[in-house]
mmCIF file of C-alpha atoms in Angstrom:
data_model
loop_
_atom_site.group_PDB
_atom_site.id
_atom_site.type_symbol
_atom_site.label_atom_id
_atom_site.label_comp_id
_atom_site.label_asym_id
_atom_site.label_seq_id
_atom_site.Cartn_x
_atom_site.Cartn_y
_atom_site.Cartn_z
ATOM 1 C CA UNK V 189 27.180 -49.119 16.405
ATOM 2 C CA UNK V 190 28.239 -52.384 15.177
ATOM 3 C CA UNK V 191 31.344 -52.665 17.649
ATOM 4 C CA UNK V 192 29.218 -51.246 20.926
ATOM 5 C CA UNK V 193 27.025 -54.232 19.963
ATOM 6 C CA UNK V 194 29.578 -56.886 19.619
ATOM 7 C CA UNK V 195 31.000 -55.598 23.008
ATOM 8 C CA UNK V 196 27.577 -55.834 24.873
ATOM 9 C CA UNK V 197 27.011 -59.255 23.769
ATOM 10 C CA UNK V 198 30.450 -60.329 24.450
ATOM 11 C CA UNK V 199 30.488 -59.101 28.076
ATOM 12 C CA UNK V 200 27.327 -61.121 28.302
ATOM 13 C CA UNK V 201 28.680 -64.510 27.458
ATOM 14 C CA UNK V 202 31.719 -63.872 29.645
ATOM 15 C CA UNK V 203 29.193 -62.888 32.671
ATOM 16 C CA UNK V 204 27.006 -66.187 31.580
ATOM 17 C CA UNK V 205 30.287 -68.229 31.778
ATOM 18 C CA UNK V 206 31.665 -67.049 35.038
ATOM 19 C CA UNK V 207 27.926 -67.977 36.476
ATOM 20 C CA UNK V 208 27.743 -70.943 35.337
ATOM 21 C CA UNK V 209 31.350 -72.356 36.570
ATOM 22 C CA UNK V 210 30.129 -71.298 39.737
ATOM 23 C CA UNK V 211 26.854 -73.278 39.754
ATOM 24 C CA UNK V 212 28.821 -75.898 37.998
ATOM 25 C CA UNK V 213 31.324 -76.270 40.753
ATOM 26 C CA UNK V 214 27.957 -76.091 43.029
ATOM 27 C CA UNK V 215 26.293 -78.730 41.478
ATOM 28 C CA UNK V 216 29.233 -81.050 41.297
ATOM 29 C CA UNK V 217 30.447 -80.847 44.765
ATOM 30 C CA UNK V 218 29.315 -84.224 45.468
ATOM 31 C CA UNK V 219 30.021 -85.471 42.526
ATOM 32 C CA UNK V 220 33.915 -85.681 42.075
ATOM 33 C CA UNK V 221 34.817 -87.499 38.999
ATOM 34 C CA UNK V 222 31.938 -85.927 37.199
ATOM 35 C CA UNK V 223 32.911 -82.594 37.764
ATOM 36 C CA UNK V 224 35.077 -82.009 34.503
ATOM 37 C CA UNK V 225 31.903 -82.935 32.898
ATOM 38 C CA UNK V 226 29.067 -81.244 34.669
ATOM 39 C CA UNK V 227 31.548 -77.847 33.846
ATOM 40 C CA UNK V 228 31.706 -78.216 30.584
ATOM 41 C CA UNK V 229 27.771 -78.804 30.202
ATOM 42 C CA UNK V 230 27.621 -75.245 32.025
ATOM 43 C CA UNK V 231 29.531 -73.847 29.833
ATOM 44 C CA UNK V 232 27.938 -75.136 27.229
ATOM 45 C CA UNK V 233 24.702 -73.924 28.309
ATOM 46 C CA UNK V 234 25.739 -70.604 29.229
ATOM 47 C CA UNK V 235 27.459 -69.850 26.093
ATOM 48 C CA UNK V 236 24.079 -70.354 24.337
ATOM 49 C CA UNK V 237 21.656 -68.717 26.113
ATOM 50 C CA UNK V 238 24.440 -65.960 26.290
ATOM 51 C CA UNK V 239 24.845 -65.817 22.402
ATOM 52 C CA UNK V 240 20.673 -65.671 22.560
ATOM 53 C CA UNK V 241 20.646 -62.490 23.517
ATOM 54 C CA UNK V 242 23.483 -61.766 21.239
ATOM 55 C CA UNK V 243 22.519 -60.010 17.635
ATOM 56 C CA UNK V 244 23.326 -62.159 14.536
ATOM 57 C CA UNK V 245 23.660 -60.385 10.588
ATOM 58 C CA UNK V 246 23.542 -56.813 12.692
ATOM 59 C CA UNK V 247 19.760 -57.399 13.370
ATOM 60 C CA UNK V 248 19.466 -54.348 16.304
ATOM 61 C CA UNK V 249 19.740 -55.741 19.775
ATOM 62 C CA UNK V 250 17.050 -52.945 21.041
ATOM 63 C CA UNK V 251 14.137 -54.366 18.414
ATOM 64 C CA UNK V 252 11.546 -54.444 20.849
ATOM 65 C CA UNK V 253 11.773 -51.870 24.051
ATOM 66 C CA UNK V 254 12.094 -53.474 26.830
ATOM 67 C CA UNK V 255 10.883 -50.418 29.202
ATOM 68 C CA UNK V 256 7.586 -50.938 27.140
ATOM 69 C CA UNK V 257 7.287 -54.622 27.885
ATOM 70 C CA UNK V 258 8.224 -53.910 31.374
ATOM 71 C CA UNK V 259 5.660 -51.638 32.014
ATOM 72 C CA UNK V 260 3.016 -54.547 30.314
ATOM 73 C CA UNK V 261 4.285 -57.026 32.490
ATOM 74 C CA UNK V 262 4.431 -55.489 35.460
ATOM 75 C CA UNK V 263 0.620 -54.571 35.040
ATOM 76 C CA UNK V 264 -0.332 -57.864 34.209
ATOM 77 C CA UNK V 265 2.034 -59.567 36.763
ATOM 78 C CA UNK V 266 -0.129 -58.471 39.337
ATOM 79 C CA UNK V 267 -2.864 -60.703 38.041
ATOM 80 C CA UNK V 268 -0.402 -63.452 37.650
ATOM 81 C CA UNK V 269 -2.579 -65.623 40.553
ATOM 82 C CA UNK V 270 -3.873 -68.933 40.063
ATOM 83 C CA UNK V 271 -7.295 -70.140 39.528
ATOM 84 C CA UNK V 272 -9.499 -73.011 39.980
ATOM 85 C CA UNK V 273 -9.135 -76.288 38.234
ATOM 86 C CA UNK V 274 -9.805 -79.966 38.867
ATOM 87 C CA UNK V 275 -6.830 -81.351 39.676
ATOM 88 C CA UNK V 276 -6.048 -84.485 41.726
ATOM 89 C CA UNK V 277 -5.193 -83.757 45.691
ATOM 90 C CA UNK V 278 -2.675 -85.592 48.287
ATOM 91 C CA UNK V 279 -1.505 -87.556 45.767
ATOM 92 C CA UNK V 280 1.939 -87.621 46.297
ATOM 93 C CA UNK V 281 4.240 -89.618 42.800
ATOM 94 C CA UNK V 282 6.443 -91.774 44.075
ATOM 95 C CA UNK V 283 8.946 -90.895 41.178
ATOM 96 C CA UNK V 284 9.308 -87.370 41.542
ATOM 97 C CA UNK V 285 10.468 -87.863 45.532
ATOM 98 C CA UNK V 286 13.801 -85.829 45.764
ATOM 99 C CA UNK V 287 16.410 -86.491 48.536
ATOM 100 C CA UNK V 288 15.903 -83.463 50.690
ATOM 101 C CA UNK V 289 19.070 -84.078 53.059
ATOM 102 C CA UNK V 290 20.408 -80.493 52.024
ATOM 103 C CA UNK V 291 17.245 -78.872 52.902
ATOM 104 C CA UNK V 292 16.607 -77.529 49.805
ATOM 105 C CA UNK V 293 12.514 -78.813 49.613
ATOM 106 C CA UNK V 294 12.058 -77.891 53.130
ATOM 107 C CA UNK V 295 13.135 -74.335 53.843
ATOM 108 C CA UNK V 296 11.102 -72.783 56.004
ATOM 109 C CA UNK V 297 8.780 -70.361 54.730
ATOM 110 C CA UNK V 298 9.670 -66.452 55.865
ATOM 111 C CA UNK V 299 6.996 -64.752 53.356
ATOM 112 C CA UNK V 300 3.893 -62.708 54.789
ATOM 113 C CA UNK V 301 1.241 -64.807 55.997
ATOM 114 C CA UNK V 302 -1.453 -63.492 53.879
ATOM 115 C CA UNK V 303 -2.546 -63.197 50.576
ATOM 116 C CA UNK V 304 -0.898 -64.286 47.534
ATOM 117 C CA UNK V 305 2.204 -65.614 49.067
ATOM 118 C CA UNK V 306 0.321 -67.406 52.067
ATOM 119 C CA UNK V 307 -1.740 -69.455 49.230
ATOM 120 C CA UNK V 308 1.110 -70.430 47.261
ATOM 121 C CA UNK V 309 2.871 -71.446 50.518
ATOM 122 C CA UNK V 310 -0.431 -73.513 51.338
ATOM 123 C CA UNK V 311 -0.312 -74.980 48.028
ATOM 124 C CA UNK V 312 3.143 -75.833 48.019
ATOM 125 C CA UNK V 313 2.962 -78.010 51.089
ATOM 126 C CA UNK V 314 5.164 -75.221 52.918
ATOM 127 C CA UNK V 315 5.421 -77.345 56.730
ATOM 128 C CA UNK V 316 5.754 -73.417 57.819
ATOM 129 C CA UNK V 317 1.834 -72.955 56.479
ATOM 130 C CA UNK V 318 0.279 -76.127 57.887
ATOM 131 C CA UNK V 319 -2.843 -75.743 59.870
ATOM 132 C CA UNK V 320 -3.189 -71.995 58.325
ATOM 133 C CA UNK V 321 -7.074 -71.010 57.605
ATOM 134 C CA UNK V 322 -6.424 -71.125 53.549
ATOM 135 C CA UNK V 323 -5.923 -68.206 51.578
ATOM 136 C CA UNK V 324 -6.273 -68.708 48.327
ATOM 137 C CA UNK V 325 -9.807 -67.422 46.934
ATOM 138 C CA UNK V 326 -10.190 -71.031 44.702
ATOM 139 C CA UNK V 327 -9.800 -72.911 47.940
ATOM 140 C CA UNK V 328 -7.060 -75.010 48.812
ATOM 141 C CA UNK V 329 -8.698 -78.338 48.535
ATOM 142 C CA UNK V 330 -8.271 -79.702 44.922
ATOM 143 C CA UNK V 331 -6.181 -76.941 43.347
ATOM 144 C CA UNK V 332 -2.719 -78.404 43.638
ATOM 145 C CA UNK V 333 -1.432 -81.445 42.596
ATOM 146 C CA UNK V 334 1.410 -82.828 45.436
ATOM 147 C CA UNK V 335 4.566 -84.383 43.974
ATOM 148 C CA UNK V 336 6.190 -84.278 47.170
ATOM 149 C CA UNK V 337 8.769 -81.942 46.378
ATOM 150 C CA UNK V 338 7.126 -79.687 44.583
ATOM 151 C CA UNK V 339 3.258 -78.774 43.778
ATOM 152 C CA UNK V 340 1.974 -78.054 40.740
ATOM 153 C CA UNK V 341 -1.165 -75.241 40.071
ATOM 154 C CA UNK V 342 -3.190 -73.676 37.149
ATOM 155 C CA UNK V 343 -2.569 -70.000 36.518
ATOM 156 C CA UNK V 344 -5.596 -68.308 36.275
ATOM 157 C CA UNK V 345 -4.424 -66.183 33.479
ATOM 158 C CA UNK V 346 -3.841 -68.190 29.833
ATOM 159 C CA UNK V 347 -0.981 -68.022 27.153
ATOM 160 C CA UNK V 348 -2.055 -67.384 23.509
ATOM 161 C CA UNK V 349 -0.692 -69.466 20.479
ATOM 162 C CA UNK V 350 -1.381 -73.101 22.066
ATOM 163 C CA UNK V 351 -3.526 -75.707 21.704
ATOM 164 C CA UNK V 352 -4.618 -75.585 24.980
ATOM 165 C CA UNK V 353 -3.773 -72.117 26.994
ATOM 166 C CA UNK V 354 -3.461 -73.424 30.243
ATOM 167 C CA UNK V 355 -0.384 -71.756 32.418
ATOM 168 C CA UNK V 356 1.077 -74.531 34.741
ATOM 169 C CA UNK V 357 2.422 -73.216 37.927
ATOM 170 C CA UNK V 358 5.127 -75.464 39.608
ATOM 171 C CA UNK V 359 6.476 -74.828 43.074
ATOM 172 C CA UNK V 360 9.094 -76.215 45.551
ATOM 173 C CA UNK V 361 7.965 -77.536 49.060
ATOM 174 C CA UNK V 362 10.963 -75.496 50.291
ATOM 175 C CA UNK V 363 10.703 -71.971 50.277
ATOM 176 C CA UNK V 364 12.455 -69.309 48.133
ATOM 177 C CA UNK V 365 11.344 -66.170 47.194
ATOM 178 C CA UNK V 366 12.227 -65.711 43.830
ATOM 179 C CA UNK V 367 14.896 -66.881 41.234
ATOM 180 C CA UNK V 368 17.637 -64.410 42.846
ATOM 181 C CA UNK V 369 16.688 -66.047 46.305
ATOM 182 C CA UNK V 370 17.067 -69.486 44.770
ATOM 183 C CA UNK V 371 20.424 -68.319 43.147
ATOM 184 C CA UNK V 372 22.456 -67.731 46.236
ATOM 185 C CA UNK V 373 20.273 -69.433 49.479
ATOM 186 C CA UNK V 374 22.987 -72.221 51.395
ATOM 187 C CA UNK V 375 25.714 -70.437 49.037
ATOM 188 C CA UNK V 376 24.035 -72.265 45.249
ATOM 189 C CA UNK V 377 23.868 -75.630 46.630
ATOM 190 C CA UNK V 378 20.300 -76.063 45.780
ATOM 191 C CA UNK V 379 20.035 -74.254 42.644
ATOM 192 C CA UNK V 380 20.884 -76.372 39.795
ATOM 193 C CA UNK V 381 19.170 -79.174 41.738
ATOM 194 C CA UNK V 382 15.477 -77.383 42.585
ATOM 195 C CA UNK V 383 15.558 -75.835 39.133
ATOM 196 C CA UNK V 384 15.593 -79.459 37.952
ATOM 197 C CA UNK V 385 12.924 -81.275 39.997
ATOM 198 C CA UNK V 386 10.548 -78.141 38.434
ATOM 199 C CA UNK V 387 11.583 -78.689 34.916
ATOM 200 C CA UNK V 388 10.800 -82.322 35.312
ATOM 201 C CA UNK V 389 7.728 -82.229 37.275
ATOM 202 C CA UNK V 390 6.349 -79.641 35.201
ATOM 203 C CA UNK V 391 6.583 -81.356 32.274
ATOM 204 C CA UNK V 392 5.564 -84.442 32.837
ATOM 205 C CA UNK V 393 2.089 -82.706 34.411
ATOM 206 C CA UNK V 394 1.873 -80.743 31.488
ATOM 207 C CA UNK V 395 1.662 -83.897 29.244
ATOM 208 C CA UNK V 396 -0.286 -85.806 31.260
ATOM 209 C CA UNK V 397 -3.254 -83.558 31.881
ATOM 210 C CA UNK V 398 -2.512 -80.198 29.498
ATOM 211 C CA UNK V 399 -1.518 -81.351 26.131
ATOM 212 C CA UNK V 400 1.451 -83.458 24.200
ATOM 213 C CA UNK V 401 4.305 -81.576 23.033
ATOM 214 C CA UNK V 402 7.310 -79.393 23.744
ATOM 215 C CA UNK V 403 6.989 -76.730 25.969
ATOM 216 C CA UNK V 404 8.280 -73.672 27.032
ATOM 217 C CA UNK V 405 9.422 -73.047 31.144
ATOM 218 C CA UNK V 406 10.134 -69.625 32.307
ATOM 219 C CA UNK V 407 11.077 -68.202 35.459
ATOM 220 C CA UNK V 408 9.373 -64.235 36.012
ATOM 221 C CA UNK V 409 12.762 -61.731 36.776
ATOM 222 C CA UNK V 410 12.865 -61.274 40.563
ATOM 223 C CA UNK V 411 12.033 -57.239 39.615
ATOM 224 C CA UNK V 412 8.968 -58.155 38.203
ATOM 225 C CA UNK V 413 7.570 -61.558 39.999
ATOM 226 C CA UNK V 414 4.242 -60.657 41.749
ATOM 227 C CA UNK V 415 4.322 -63.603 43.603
ATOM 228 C CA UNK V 416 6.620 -63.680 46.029
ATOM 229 C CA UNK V 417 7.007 -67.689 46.399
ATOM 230 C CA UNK V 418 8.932 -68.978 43.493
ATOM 231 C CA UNK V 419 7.594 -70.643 40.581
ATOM 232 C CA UNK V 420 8.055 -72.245 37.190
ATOM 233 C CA UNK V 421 5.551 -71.525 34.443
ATOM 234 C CA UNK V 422 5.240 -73.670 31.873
ATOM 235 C CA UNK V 423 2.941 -73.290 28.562
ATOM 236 C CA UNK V 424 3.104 -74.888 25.140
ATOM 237 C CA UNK V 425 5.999 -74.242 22.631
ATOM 238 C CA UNK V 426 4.153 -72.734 20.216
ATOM 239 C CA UNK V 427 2.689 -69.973 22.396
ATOM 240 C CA UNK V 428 3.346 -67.296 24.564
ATOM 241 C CA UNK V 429 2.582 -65.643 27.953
ATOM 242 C CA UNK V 430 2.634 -62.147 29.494
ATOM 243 C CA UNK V 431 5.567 -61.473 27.279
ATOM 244 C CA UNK V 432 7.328 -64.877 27.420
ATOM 245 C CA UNK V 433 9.284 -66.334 25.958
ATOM 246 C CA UNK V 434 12.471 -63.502 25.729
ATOM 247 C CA UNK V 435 15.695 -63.190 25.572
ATOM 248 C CA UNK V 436 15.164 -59.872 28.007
ATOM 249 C CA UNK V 437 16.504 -61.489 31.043
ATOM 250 C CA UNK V 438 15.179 -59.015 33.435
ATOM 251 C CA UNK V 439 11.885 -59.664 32.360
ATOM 252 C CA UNK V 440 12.066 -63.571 32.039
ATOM 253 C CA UNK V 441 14.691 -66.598 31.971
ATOM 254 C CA UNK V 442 13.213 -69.035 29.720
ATOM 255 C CA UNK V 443 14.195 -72.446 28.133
ATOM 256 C CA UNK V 444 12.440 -74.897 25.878
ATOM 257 C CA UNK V 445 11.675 -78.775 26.803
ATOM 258 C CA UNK V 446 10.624 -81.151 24.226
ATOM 259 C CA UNK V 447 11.843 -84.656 26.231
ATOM 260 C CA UNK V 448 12.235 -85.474 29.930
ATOM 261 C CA UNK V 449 15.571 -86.408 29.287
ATOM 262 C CA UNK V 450 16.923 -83.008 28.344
ATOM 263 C CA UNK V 451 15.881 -81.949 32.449
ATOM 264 C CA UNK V 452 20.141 -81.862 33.841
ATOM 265 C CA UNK V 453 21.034 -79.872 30.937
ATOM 266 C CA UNK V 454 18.414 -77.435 30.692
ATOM 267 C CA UNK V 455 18.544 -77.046 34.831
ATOM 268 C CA UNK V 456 22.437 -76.248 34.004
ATOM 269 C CA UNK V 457 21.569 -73.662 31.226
ATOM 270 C CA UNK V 458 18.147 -72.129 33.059
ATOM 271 C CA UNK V 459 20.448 -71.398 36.464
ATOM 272 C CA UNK V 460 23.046 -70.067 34.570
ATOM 273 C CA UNK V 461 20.668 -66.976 33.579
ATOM 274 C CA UNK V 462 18.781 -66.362 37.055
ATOM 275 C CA UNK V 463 18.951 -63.126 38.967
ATOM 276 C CA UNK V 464 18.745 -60.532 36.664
#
């Protein structure tokens, strides 16, 4: 009923706030007279992605089953690889260098060393995959574009709705499995921050060689990721993608981007709703 509803949704913002004052106090350990502030963005952020998934004018909460969608993405997850496409290799942009004295862009890679998880390890730069025969089936050479941080890749699969379909890919140097990994690896200390380098390194490759335009960037649930190496997809606003974008956060955490400068918020607000 009405009241069960109101209940769910409200234990869901409280959860969202209590996560984000964590990543908040995280994020701002450095940071000391900014802390007030960078809290109150996080809760901020988590109240609205919280009251997202909340149901407005009694609209019903369970609209669209979400054991159906499950069982659609987890069949096309396992496609979720990259493929081929030109793009510019050991180019490293100077402006997208992060300072890595945490670690966070150079933890050492613990994945299997084959496959799916060796490629995107290879593509990402990984130090832990250097001088590894290459096992992506697209090659290594040319697929990835290097931002020194992170690395940036086609998806072989495309979204629907957009302009132009392609699926960008974006990866940290440093290794973490999935969004739950990223969540609590060195305690949080690198979440808010690696979520951020993504958001803004994917976008500004999306403009510059996909199309112009807000976008969409979603992180896969860590049930569901086929990939074990994280990474950010990122496909126009307009579209979708294996059954992004969604308020369903075991399927997907997803935010919208329409200007670079929008990246410390929406890192605040996307952190706030990994792990589930």
């Amino acid at each position: 009923g009405a009241s069960a509803q109101t209940m769910r949704c409200l234990l869901r913002l409280m959860g969202a706030l209590v996560m984000a004052l964590s990543l908040a106090a995280a994020a701002s350990a450095s940071s000391g007279s900014e802390e007030a502030l960078v809290v109150q963005a996080a809760e901020e952020a988590a109240a609205v992605a919280a009251e997202n998934d909340c149901v407005e004018e009694g609209a019903d909460v369970c609209a669209v089953s979400w054991l159906q969608l499950r069982g659609q993405l987890v069949q096309e997850a396992a496609d979720d690889v990259i493929r081929a496409k030109d793009f510019p290799t050991g180019e490293v942009v100077p402006d997208a260098q992060a300072d890595d004295a945490d670690g966070c862009f150079s933890r050492p890679f613990i994945g299997q060393m084959s496959g799916s998880e060796l490629c995107f390890c290879q593509l990402a730069g990984n130090p832990t995959c250097a001088n590894t025969e290459c096992a992506c089936p697209q090659g290594c050479a040319g697929t990835a574009r290097n931002f020194g941080v992170t690395a940036i890749f086609p998806n072989k699969e495309h979204a629907h709705g957009c302009r132009d379909n392609t699926v960008l890919l974006t990866s940290p140097r440093g290794y973490f499995k999935d969004p739950k990994d990223l969540k609590y690896a060195y305690g949080g200390k690198c979440t808010v921050r690696v979520v951020q380098q993504l958001l803004v390194d994917g976008f500004k490759q999306y403009q510059e060689t996909v199309d112009q335009g807000p976008v969409w960037h979603c992180f896969h649930g860590y049930h569901i990721a086929s990939v074990k190496y994280l990474h950010l997809q990122t496909f126009c606003k307009a579209g979708s993608f294996h059954g992004m974008p969604t308020h369903n956060r075991w399927v997907a955490a997803c935010v919208p981007m329409e200007t670079l400068d929008e990246a410390p918020n929406l890192a605040i607000q996307l952190a706030a709703m990994l792990g589930g």
